[in-house]
Amino acid sequence: MLLRSALALLPLLGTALAQLGGLYTDPDNGIHFFGFTEPAQGVTFGYVFPLVVGGAPPTEFIGEIVAPVDVKWVGAVPGGAMVHNLLLVAWPWQGSVVQSVRIATAMTGPILTQLPSTKINSTHWKWVYRCQNCVSWDTPVGPKNIPIDSFGVPAWAQSTVPVDNPTDPQSTFQEHTDFGFFGLDWTVAHVENDLYQGWTRGENGGGPPPTPTDSPTPTSTPTATAVPSPYDYIVVGAGAGGLVAADRLSETGKKVLLLERGGPSTGETGGNYIAPWAPGTNLTKFDVPGLFESMFNDGNPFWWCKDINVFAGCLVGGGTSINGALYWLPPYSDFSPGAGWPNSWGNHAPWTEKLKQRLPSTDAPSTDGKRYLMQTFNVVSKLLSSQGYRQLTINDAPDQKDHVFGYPAYNFQGGKRAGPVATYFRSAKTRPNFTYKLYTNVLNVVRNGAQITGVKTNDTSIVDGVYPLTQRGRVILSAGSFGTPRILFRSGIGPSDMLNIVKNHAEAGRFIPPDNQWINLPVGYNVSDNPSINLVFTHPDIDAYDNWAPIWNSPRPADAAQYLKSQSGIFSQASPRINFWRAYGAPDGRTRWLQGTGRPGAASITTSYPYNASQILTITTYLSSGITSRGRIGIDAALTARPLIGPWFTDPMDKQVLIQGINDLLSNMKNVSGLRLITPDNTTTITDYVNNYDPGSLNSNHWVGSCIIGTQGKAVVDENTKVFGTNNLFVIDASIIPSMPMSNPHGAIMSAAEQGVARIIALSGGP
Ligand code: 6FA
């Protein structure tokens, strides 16, 4: 991560697992609905149809949505998937409910009528409606309908962020903050026509509710009958590791399925979260590099994983779609035996070369080749030069990391975020043997002892939510340093304390293999992350860029216009303006490296000094390669993934070296006229500042090592990235990396993925 840490825990909204709906009677109107209350915000969705008479299917239904007032808009999709489907959207506005039908393609005139039991009180709003001509419709991909004579999987979506113009029923709105599906047996969601017609006239109740035998019981098994055809490779997670793996696997011509729990990110993936100043473009928040800082102060941060209590991106691209995009080619030492890699990984350079061919870096991302807002570079480079540092093009000499500084290298192309999404994912999608599914959360692998036969997901449109493997098929977990361990725990792989948490969980406990099939591996141990300490300065030359606060809503007009015109200027770059490294020997005989990143602005300032807020800059100092501290991550009783033991400064030598590095950096500040340190101020020493630093703020979100590569007994995966004790389960993501890379890690992760996936392809016994 760059400069940010999850000071506050993200709210736990709950995972969007599909569950079964059932019969309920609304006491306000006596209507017998078939529906479901989702567990995140407690929004209820109900539907009821008239009976099928004389073979003529009904063309309409009555529905309702009941939502807490905190929920600002709700969408119901009875047909079950968001694309080419009937979408009904409603929100409360000044005592009324505003309603609309959304569908991109032709429909024979849906008629929406609000029924009288619609109401709003101090805690909830309720929309009861009749939807005529709403059961079937045409789409560019053929006719679609609500499957009223079978089992269906209606979808729902909602947001805690209001629509853009609440008086306009066709108002635009930002992407939902939560969504899900539930299973419903539409065949029983019908009542006598007379009763139904009475309800359409606003009559209350009447008639007995359908007998229990007519209605689905919430505990019954879904009757989804679709069984997907088996895949040769299933890759779980579309992040830094997963996209490299999926693309390379699909090059082999084998049948590859990529499952991603989140939704689209950049415009090319279907993302549409666009700043108010870029209407009509496909330049989403995830495309525009200069919007990076706005990831952390947005009212609708749907991209963060809600069930991981540090920052992690749950969308296409994973962390690479929301990060600062600092992209470093790894030095030799990152993959050396000394860093914990198996000897057979020693000659790693060709794999980094493959990565570089596919995704070159740039340190001048603006399309006009110029660099903007460079005052921070100028000030900090003066400080470093006077300490014997020299300037390099960093990625031209990855092995030179002592006393060097340079312009930040990014994964941007054409002034936009590129990363693995605009490269590996783009090419995978062109291949007919490659399939990907979004919003598909993998819960566990399905295994029979050592053999994995498929993955279980939240997809209720297929039998048991399971995507099967071919007989010699393989699963590759790429769900990240927290996501992959959780899937392993839920699959009965890991330390027994974590597996027992799963076993005791009401839902997950039903699917964990029996104890005698548990595989005891150190999943979650050996975790490291860079401890990072922020130093805040002022200098009269600095333009703090309004501390990045207005960039989403009201940026400096000329900068926004320049970017819109040609993807050039300040918005073509994320906030960092300089990076540097220095090596330190230590009394324990190890070498550790200090990394620094400088940028205009500051995430937080604690100072007794008066200061000019328009002249602030931050240097984040990290301890990187050579670090010896380790922590542990795991899950709690709600299955939220979280650090159990923080990985920072468990070895005091790490802290000693970082303090030394900071003192050295500050030692000759007087050589840079006008440079003033404001955080920490003169009320504390550097040692006390580091000692008293909030442990949560030490987090860099560069987590590695939770499924460490190495030898049996010490590691989770072997030198071919195969999980010990299994025949066909592999891991390719940050979690296999045995120790902190030299720099912000996504370059090293993608490079590791190149070698890892090549080993999987070459390994005998596969598809
Ligand atoms: N790394 C850098 O190199 N440079 C940076 O500037 C940088 N900045 C940041 C940063 O600013 C933030 C806020 C964060 C959170 C991280 C940063 N990092 C930076 C770190 C870098 O992004 C991560 O190290 C890197 O993305 C990790 O790559 P992995 O492949 O290990 O994991 P990802 O998180 O990228 O992807 C996991 C994917 O799996 C996600 O798309 C997720 O939605 C999906 N997933 C998780 N569980 C799943 C499940 N059960 N089913 C299906 N999909 C799942």
PDB file of N, CA, C and O in Angstrom, residues 184-242:
ATOM      1  N   LEU A 184     -35.748 -19.004  -5.207  1.00  0.00           N
ATOM      2  CA  LEU A 184     -37.191 -18.963  -4.997  1.00  0.00           C
ATOM      3  C   LEU A 184     -37.855 -19.936  -5.956  1.00  0.00           C
ATOM      4  O   LEU A 184     -37.565 -19.926  -7.156  1.00  0.00           O
ATOM      5  N   ASP A 185     -38.746 -20.750  -5.398  1.00  0.00           N
ATOM      6  CA  ASP A 185     -39.503 -21.662  -6.239  1.00  0.00           C
ATOM      7  C   ASP A 185     -40.708 -20.890  -6.775  1.00  0.00           C
ATOM      8  O   ASP A 185     -41.736 -20.778  -6.118  1.00  0.00           O
ATOM      9  N   TRP A 186     -40.573 -20.341  -7.984  1.00  0.00           N
ATOM     10  CA  TRP A 186     -41.651 -19.500  -8.531  1.00  0.00           C
ATOM     11  C   TRP A 186     -42.945 -20.298  -8.717  1.00  0.00           C
ATOM     12  O   TRP A 186     -44.022 -19.723  -8.757  1.00  0.00           O
ATOM     13  N   THR A 187     -42.849 -21.601  -8.830  1.00  0.00           N
ATOM     14  CA  THR A 187     -44.067 -22.380  -9.121  1.00  0.00           C
ATOM     15  C   THR A 187     -45.093 -22.256  -8.004  1.00  0.00           C
ATOM     16  O   THR A 187     -46.283 -22.438  -8.235  1.00  0.00           O
ATOM     17  N   VAL A 188     -44.629 -21.964  -6.782  1.00  0.00           N
ATOM     18  CA  VAL A 188     -45.592 -21.861  -5.681  1.00  0.00           C
ATOM     19  C   VAL A 188     -45.923 -20.408  -5.339  1.00  0.00           C
ATOM     20  O   VAL A 188     -46.753 -20.153  -4.472  1.00  0.00           O
ATOM     21  N   ALA A 189     -45.297 -19.452  -6.040  1.00  0.00           N
ATOM     22  CA  ALA A 189     -45.490 -18.038  -5.702  1.00  0.00           C
ATOM     23  C   ALA A 189     -46.729 -17.473  -6.397  1.00  0.00           C
ATOM     24  O   ALA A 189     -46.693 -16.423  -7.036  1.00  0.00           O
ATOM     25  N   HIS A 190     -47.837 -18.201  -6.307  1.00  0.00           N
ATOM     26  CA  HIS A 190     -49.063 -17.806  -7.024  1.00  0.00           C
ATOM     27  C   HIS A 190     -50.244 -17.905  -6.065  1.00  0.00           C
ATOM     28  O   HIS A 190     -50.261 -18.758  -5.182  1.00  0.00           O
ATOM     29  N   VAL A 191     -51.236 -17.038  -6.269  1.00  0.00           N
ATOM     30  CA  VAL A 191     -52.477 -17.112  -5.485  1.00  0.00           C
ATOM     31  C   VAL A 191     -53.660 -17.066  -6.448  1.00  0.00           C
ATOM     32  O   VAL A 191     -53.494 -16.714  -7.624  1.00  0.00           O
ATOM     33  N   GLU A 192     -54.862 -17.400  -5.897  1.00  0.00           N
ATOM     34  CA  GLU A 192     -56.080 -17.370  -6.711  1.00  0.00           C
ATOM     35  C   GLU A 192     -56.240 -16.002  -7.367  1.00  0.00           C
ATOM     36  O   GLU A 192     -55.945 -14.974  -6.762  1.00  0.00           O
ATOM     37  N   ASN A 193     -56.768 -16.011  -8.582  1.00  0.00           N
ATOM     38  CA  ASN A 193     -56.873 -14.753  -9.325  1.00  0.00           C
ATOM     39  C   ASN A 193     -57.736 -13.718  -8.620  1.00  0.00           C
ATOM     40  O   ASN A 193     -57.416 -12.530  -8.631  1.00  0.00           O
ATOM     41  N   ASP A 194     -58.841 -14.164  -8.031  1.00  0.00           N
ATOM     42  CA  ASP A 194     -59.741 -13.191  -7.371  1.00  0.00           C
ATOM     43  C   ASP A 194     -59.001 -12.462  -6.263  1.00  0.00           C
ATOM     44  O   ASP A 194     -59.133 -11.255  -6.087  1.00  0.00           O
ATOM     45  N   LEU A 195     -58.270 -13.263  -5.486  1.00  0.00           N
ATOM     46  CA  LEU A 195     -57.507 -12.681  -4.371  1.00  0.00           C
ATOM     47  C   LEU A 195     -56.491 -11.679  -4.923  1.00  0.00           C
ATOM     48  O   LEU A 195     -56.372 -10.548  -4.449  1.00  0.00           O
ATOM     49  N   TYR A 196     -55.794 -12.124  -5.946  1.00  0.00           N
ATOM     50  CA  TYR A 196     -54.754 -11.273  -6.556  1.00  0.00           C
ATOM     51  C   TYR A 196     -55.366  -9.968  -7.063  1.00  0.00           C
ATOM     52  O   TYR A 196     -54.861  -8.872  -6.801  1.00  0.00           O
ATOM     53  N   GLN A 197     -56.496 -10.100  -7.770  1.00  0.00           N
ATOM     54  CA  GLN A 197     -57.119  -8.893  -8.345  1.00  0.00           C
ATOM     55  C   GLN A 197     -57.546  -7.936  -7.237  1.00  0.00           C
ATOM     56  O   GLN A 197     -57.442  -6.721  -7.366  1.00  0.00           O
ATOM     57  N   GLY A 198     -58.037  -8.494  -6.115  1.00  0.00           N
ATOM     58  CA  GLY A 198     -58.415  -7.641  -4.973  1.00  0.00           C
ATOM     59  C   GLY A 198     -57.206  -6.838  -4.483  1.00  0.00           C
ATOM     60  O   GLY A 198     -57.310  -5.637  -4.228  1.00  0.00           O
ATOM     61  N   TRP A 199     -56.084  -7.502  -4.414  1.00  0.00           N
ATOM     62  CA  TRP A 199     -54.868  -6.794  -3.930  1.00  0.00           C
ATOM     63  C   TRP A 199     -54.470  -5.686  -4.902  1.00  0.00           C
ATOM     64  O   TRP A 199     -54.023  -4.622  -4.495  1.00  0.00           O
ATOM     65  N   THR A 200     -54.666  -5.945  -6.201  1.00  0.00           N
ATOM     66  CA  THR A 200     -54.290  -4.895  -7.163  1.00  0.00           C
ATOM     67  C   THR A 200     -55.197  -3.674  -7.000  1.00  0.00           C
ATOM     68  O   THR A 200     -54.828  -2.569  -7.380  1.00  0.00           O
ATOM     69  N   ARG A 201     -56.398  -3.885  -6.431  1.00  0.00           N
ATOM     70  CA  ARG A 201     -57.303  -2.744  -6.207  1.00  0.00           C
ATOM     71  C   ARG A 201     -57.065  -2.126  -4.837  1.00  0.00           C
ATOM     72  O   ARG A 201     -57.792  -1.238  -4.413  1.00  0.00           O
ATOM     73  N   GLY A 202     -56.097  -2.627  -4.105  1.00  0.00           N
ATOM     74  CA  GLY A 202     -55.774  -2.064  -2.794  1.00  0.00           C
ATOM     75  C   GLY A 202     -56.526  -2.713  -1.653  1.00  0.00           C
ATOM     76  O   GLY A 202     -56.478  -2.232  -0.517  1.00  0.00           O
ATOM     77  N   GLU A 203     -57.260  -3.812  -1.950  1.00  0.00           N
ATOM     78  CA  GLU A 203     -57.964  -4.492  -0.857  1.00  0.00           C
ATOM     79  C   GLU A 203     -56.957  -5.164   0.052  1.00  0.00           C
ATOM     80  O   GLU A 203     -55.891  -5.601  -0.378  1.00  0.00           O
ATOM     81  N   ASN A 204     -57.367  -5.266   1.336  1.00  0.00           N
ATOM     82  CA  ASN A 204     -56.427  -5.771   2.316  1.00  0.00           C
ATOM     83  C   ASN A 204     -56.662  -7.255   2.586  1.00  0.00           C
ATOM     84  O   ASN A 204     -57.783  -7.662   2.910  1.00  0.00           O
ATOM     85  N   GLY A 205     -55.654  -8.049   2.480  1.00  0.00           N
ATOM     86  CA  GLY A 205     -55.684  -9.453   2.897  1.00  0.00           C
ATOM     87  C   GLY A 205     -56.693 -10.273   2.135  1.00  0.00           C
ATOM     88  O   GLY A 205     -56.904 -10.108   0.946  1.00  0.00           O
ATOM     89  N   GLY A 206     -57.361 -11.172   2.892  1.00  0.00           N
ATOM     90  CA  GLY A 206     -58.332 -12.057   2.268  1.00  0.00           C
ATOM     91  C   GLY A 206     -57.695 -13.365   1.868  1.00  0.00           C
ATOM     92  O   GLY A 206     -56.532 -13.411   1.472  1.00  0.00           O
ATOM     93  N   GLY A 207     -58.458 -14.420   2.038  1.00  0.00           N
ATOM     94  CA  GLY A 207     -57.995 -15.740   1.620  1.00  0.00           C
ATOM     95  C   GLY A 207     -56.905 -16.271   2.516  1.00  0.00           C
ATOM     96  O   GLY A 207     -56.108 -15.501   3.053  1.00  0.00           O
ATOM     97  N   PRO A 208     -56.908 -17.558   2.720  1.00  0.00           N
ATOM     98  CA  PRO A 208     -55.848 -18.138   3.548  1.00  0.00           C
ATOM     99  C   PRO A 208     -54.524 -18.105   2.801  1.00  0.00           C
ATOM    100  O   PRO A 208     -54.518 -18.163   1.572  1.00  0.00           O
ATOM    101  N   PRO A 209     -53.433 -18.007   3.538  1.00  0.00           N
ATOM    102  CA  PRO A 209     -52.143 -18.121   2.847  1.00  0.00           C
ATOM    103  C   PRO A 209     -52.022 -19.497   2.229  1.00  0.00           C
ATOM    104  O   PRO A 209     -52.651 -20.443   2.700  1.00  0.00           O
ATOM    105  N   PRO A 210     -51.308 -19.627   1.177  1.00  0.00           N
ATOM    106  CA  PRO A 210     -51.096 -20.963   0.602  1.00  0.00           C
ATOM    107  C   PRO A 210     -50.605 -21.912   1.691  1.00  0.00           C
ATOM    108  O   PRO A 210     -49.904 -21.488   2.614  1.00  0.00           O
ATOM    109  N   THR A 211     -50.996 -23.167   1.613  1.00  0.00           N
ATOM    110  CA  THR A 211     -50.585 -24.113   2.644  1.00  0.00           C
ATOM    111  C   THR A 211     -49.081 -24.314   2.578  1.00  0.00           C
ATOM    112  O   THR A 211     -48.474 -24.148   1.520  1.00  0.00           O
ATOM    113  N   PRO A 212     -48.504 -24.693   3.732  1.00  0.00           N
ATOM    114  CA  PRO A 212     -47.046 -24.846   3.744  1.00  0.00           C
ATOM    115  C   PRO A 212     -46.544 -25.756   2.640  1.00  0.00           C
ATOM    116  O   PRO A 212     -45.472 -25.559   2.114  1.00  0.00           O
ATOM    117  N   THR A 213     -47.357 -26.746   2.261  1.00  0.00           N
ATOM    118  CA  THR A 213     -46.861 -27.648   1.222  1.00  0.00           C
ATOM    119  C   THR A 213     -46.760 -26.940  -0.121  1.00  0.00           C
ATOM    120  O   THR A 213     -46.072 -27.394  -1.010  1.00  0.00           O
ATOM    121  N   ASP A 214     -47.507 -25.819  -0.224  1.00  0.00           N
ATOM    122  CA  ASP A 214     -47.421 -25.087  -1.481  1.00  0.00           C
ATOM    123  C   ASP A 214     -46.205 -24.168  -1.535  1.00  0.00           C
ATOM    124  O   ASP A 214     -45.878 -23.634  -2.572  1.00  0.00           O
ATOM    125  N   SER A 215     -45.616 -23.919  -0.381  1.00  0.00           N
ATOM    126  CA  SER A 215     -44.576 -22.893  -0.359  1.00  0.00           C
ATOM    127  C   SER A 215     -43.211 -23.509  -0.100  1.00  0.00           C
ATOM    128  O   SER A 215     -43.099 -24.571   0.481  1.00  0.00           O
ATOM    129  N   PRO A 216     -42.178 -22.834  -0.541  1.00  0.00           N
ATOM    130  CA  PRO A 216     -40.838 -23.374  -0.317  1.00  0.00           C
ATOM    131  C   PRO A 216     -40.477 -23.282   1.145  1.00  0.00           C
ATOM    132  O   PRO A 216     -40.825 -22.320   1.805  1.00  0.00           O
ATOM    133  N   THR A 217     -39.862 -24.280   1.671  1.00  0.00           N
ATOM    134  CA  THR A 217     -39.407 -24.193   3.056  1.00  0.00           C
ATOM    135  C   THR A 217     -37.968 -23.724   3.048  1.00  0.00           C
ATOM    136  O   THR A 217     -37.149 -24.213   2.273  1.00  0.00           O
ATOM    137  N   PRO A 218     -37.672 -22.754   3.909  1.00  0.00           N
ATOM    138  CA  PRO A 218     -36.346 -22.161   3.842  1.00  0.00           C
ATOM    139  C   PRO A 218     -35.214 -23.155   4.009  1.00  0.00           C
ATOM    140  O   PRO A 218     -34.095 -22.866   3.665  1.00  0.00           O
ATOM    141  N   THR A 219     -35.508 -24.331   4.545  1.00  0.00           N
ATOM    142  CA  THR A 219     -34.394 -25.256   4.744  1.00  0.00           C
ATOM    143  C   THR A 219     -34.256 -26.275   3.618  1.00  0.00           C
ATOM    144  O   THR A 219     -33.368 -27.097   3.643  1.00  0.00           O
ATOM    145  N   SER A 220     -35.174 -26.225   2.647  1.00  0.00           N
ATOM    146  CA  SER A 220     -35.091 -27.245   1.612  1.00  0.00           C
ATOM    147  C   SER A 220     -33.896 -26.988   0.686  1.00  0.00           C
ATOM    148  O   SER A 220     -33.360 -25.903   0.637  1.00  0.00           O
ATOM    149  N   THR A 221     -33.542 -28.004  -0.036  1.00  0.00           N
ATOM    150  CA  THR A 221     -32.402 -27.886  -0.942  1.00  0.00           C
ATOM    151  C   THR A 221     -32.825 -27.163  -2.213  1.00  0.00           C
ATOM    152  O   THR A 221     -33.892 -27.430  -2.730  1.00  0.00           O
ATOM    153  N   PRO A 222     -32.013 -26.239  -2.732  1.00  0.00           N
ATOM    154  CA  PRO A 222     -32.396 -25.572  -3.970  1.00  0.00           C
ATOM    155  C   PRO A 222     -32.579 -26.600  -5.072  1.00  0.00           C
ATOM    156  O   PRO A 222     -31.859 -27.596  -5.114  1.00  0.00           O
ATOM    157  N   THR A 223     -33.515 -26.311  -5.942  1.00  0.00           N
ATOM    158  CA  THR A 223     -33.746 -27.275  -7.008  1.00  0.00           C
ATOM    159  C   THR A 223     -33.062 -26.856  -8.297  1.00  0.00           C
ATOM    160  O   THR A 223     -33.471 -27.248  -9.364  1.00  0.00           O
ATOM    161  N   ALA A 224     -32.035 -25.994  -8.160  1.00  0.00           N
ATOM    162  CA  ALA A 224     -31.293 -25.634  -9.363  1.00  0.00           C
ATOM    163  C   ALA A 224     -30.809 -26.916 -10.027  1.00  0.00           C
ATOM    164  O   ALA A 224     -30.338 -27.835  -9.365  1.00  0.00           O
ATOM    165  N   THR A 225     -30.985 -26.979 -11.320  1.00  0.00           N
ATOM    166  CA  THR A 225     -30.645 -28.229 -11.997  1.00  0.00           C
ATOM    167  C   THR A 225     -29.442 -28.093 -12.920  1.00  0.00           C
ATOM    168  O   THR A 225     -28.924 -29.082 -13.406  1.00  0.00           O
ATOM    169  N   ALA A 226     -29.003 -26.844 -13.157  1.00  0.00           N
ATOM    170  CA  ALA A 226     -27.898 -26.664 -14.100  1.00  0.00           C
ATOM    171  C   ALA A 226     -26.593 -27.156 -13.490  1.00  0.00           C
ATOM    172  O   ALA A 226     -26.241 -26.791 -12.378  1.00  0.00           O
ATOM    173  N   VAL A 227     -25.918 -28.016 -14.229  1.00  0.00           N
ATOM    174  CA  VAL A 227     -24.584 -28.460 -13.807  1.00  0.00           C
ATOM    175  C   VAL A 227     -23.603 -27.944 -14.851  1.00  0.00           C
ATOM    176  O   VAL A 227     -23.685 -28.335 -16.020  1.00  0.00           O
ATOM    177  N   PRO A 228     -22.704 -27.028 -14.454  1.00  0.00           N
ATOM    178  CA  PRO A 228     -21.782 -26.501 -15.450  1.00  0.00           C
ATOM    179  C   PRO A 228     -20.894 -27.608 -15.992  1.00  0.00           C
ATOM    180  O   PRO A 228     -20.582 -28.566 -15.270  1.00  0.00           O
ATOM    181  N   SER A 229     -20.485 -27.472 -17.244  1.00  0.00           N
ATOM    182  CA  SER A 229     -19.548 -28.468 -17.739  1.00  0.00           C
ATOM    183  C   SER A 229     -18.205 -28.247 -17.045  1.00  0.00           C
ATOM    184  O   SER A 229     -17.862 -27.127 -16.680  1.00  0.00           O
ATOM    185  N   PRO A 230     -17.463 -29.317 -16.826  1.00  0.00           N
ATOM    186  CA  PRO A 230     -16.243 -29.199 -16.023  1.00  0.00           C
ATOM    187  C   PRO A 230     -15.142 -28.391 -16.722  1.00  0.00           C
ATOM    188  O   PRO A 230     -15.090 -28.327 -17.948  1.00  0.00           O
ATOM    189  N   TYR A 231     -14.301 -27.808 -15.912  1.00  0.00           N
ATOM    190  CA  TYR A 231     -13.185 -26.984 -16.412  1.00  0.00           C
ATOM    191  C   TYR A 231     -11.860 -27.675 -16.115  1.00  0.00           C
ATOM    192  O   TYR A 231     -11.718 -28.369 -15.101  1.00  0.00           O
ATOM    193  N   ASP A 232     -10.865 -27.424 -16.993  1.00  0.00           N
ATOM    194  CA  ASP A 232      -9.524 -27.972 -16.770  1.00  0.00           C
ATOM    195  C   ASP A 232      -8.812 -27.201 -15.659  1.00  0.00           C
ATOM    196  O   ASP A 232      -8.106 -27.787 -14.844  1.00  0.00           O
ATOM    197  N   TYR A 233      -8.981 -25.905 -15.684  1.00  0.00           N
ATOM    198  CA  TYR A 233      -8.377 -25.070 -14.642  1.00  0.00           C
ATOM    199  C   TYR A 233      -9.424 -24.094 -14.122  1.00  0.00           C
ATOM    200  O   TYR A 233     -10.103 -23.432 -14.920  1.00  0.00           O
ATOM    201  N   ILE A 234      -9.529 -23.991 -12.814  1.00  0.00           N
ATOM    202  CA  ILE A 234     -10.367 -22.952 -12.218  1.00  0.00           C
ATOM    203  C   ILE A 234      -9.437 -22.046 -11.414  1.00  0.00           C
ATOM    204  O   ILE A 234      -8.728 -22.510 -10.521  1.00  0.00           O
ATOM    205  N   VAL A 235      -9.418 -20.767 -11.769  1.00  0.00           N
ATOM    206  CA  VAL A 235      -8.598 -19.781 -11.061  1.00  0.00           C
ATOM    207  C   VAL A 235      -9.534 -18.946 -10.200  1.00  0.00           C
ATOM    208  O   VAL A 235     -10.549 -18.432 -10.680  1.00  0.00           O
ATOM    209  N   VAL A 236      -9.211 -18.810  -8.924  1.00  0.00           N
ATOM    210  CA  VAL A 236     -10.086 -18.096  -7.988  1.00  0.00           C
ATOM    211  C   VAL A 236      -9.451 -16.753  -7.652  1.00  0.00           C
ATOM    212  O   VAL A 236      -8.428 -16.693  -6.964  1.00  0.00           O
ATOM    213  N   GLY A 237     -10.040 -15.670  -8.169  1.00  0.00           N
ATOM    214  CA  GLY A 237      -9.549 -14.335  -7.840  1.00  0.00           C
ATOM    215  C   GLY A 237      -8.864 -13.678  -9.027  1.00  0.00           C
ATOM    216  O   GLY A 237      -7.935 -14.238  -9.609  1.00  0.00           O
ATOM    217  N   ALA A 238      -9.354 -12.477  -9.394  1.00  0.00           N
ATOM    218  CA  ALA A 238      -8.836 -11.761 -10.570  1.00  0.00           C
ATOM    219  C   ALA A 238      -7.950 -10.612 -10.133  1.00  0.00           C
ATOM    220  O   ALA A 238      -8.161  -9.463 -10.513  1.00  0.00           O
ATOM    221  N   GLY A 239      -6.936 -10.898  -9.311  1.00  0.00           N
ATOM    222  CA  GLY A 239      -6.010  -9.862  -8.871  1.00  0.00           C
ATOM    223  C   GLY A 239      -4.667 -10.004  -9.563  1.00  0.00           C
ATOM    224  O   GLY A 239      -4.552 -10.580 -10.661  1.00  0.00           O
ATOM    225  N   ALA A 240      -3.632  -9.479  -8.907  1.00  0.00           N
ATOM    226  CA  ALA A 240      -2.298  -9.449  -9.506  1.00  0.00           C
ATOM    227  C   ALA A 240      -1.859 -10.857  -9.921  1.00  0.00           C
ATOM    228  O   ALA A 240      -1.378 -11.075 -11.037  1.00  0.00           O
ATOM    229  N   GLY A 241      -1.987 -11.823  -9.026  1.00  0.00           N
ATOM    230  CA  GLY A 241      -1.546 -13.184  -9.335  1.00  0.00           C
ATOM    231  C   GLY A 241      -2.529 -13.903 -10.244  1.00  0.00           C
ATOM    232  O   GLY A 241      -2.131 -14.568 -11.216  1.00  0.00           O
ATOM    233  N   GLY A 242      -3.812 -13.783  -9.957  1.00  0.00           N
ATOM    234  CA  GLY A 242      -4.836 -14.561 -10.665  1.00  0.00           C
ATOM    235  C   GLY A 242      -4.932 -14.212 -12.142  1.00  0.00           C
ATOM    236  O   GLY A 242      -5.142 -15.102 -12.977  1.00  0.00           O
TER     237      GLY A 242
END
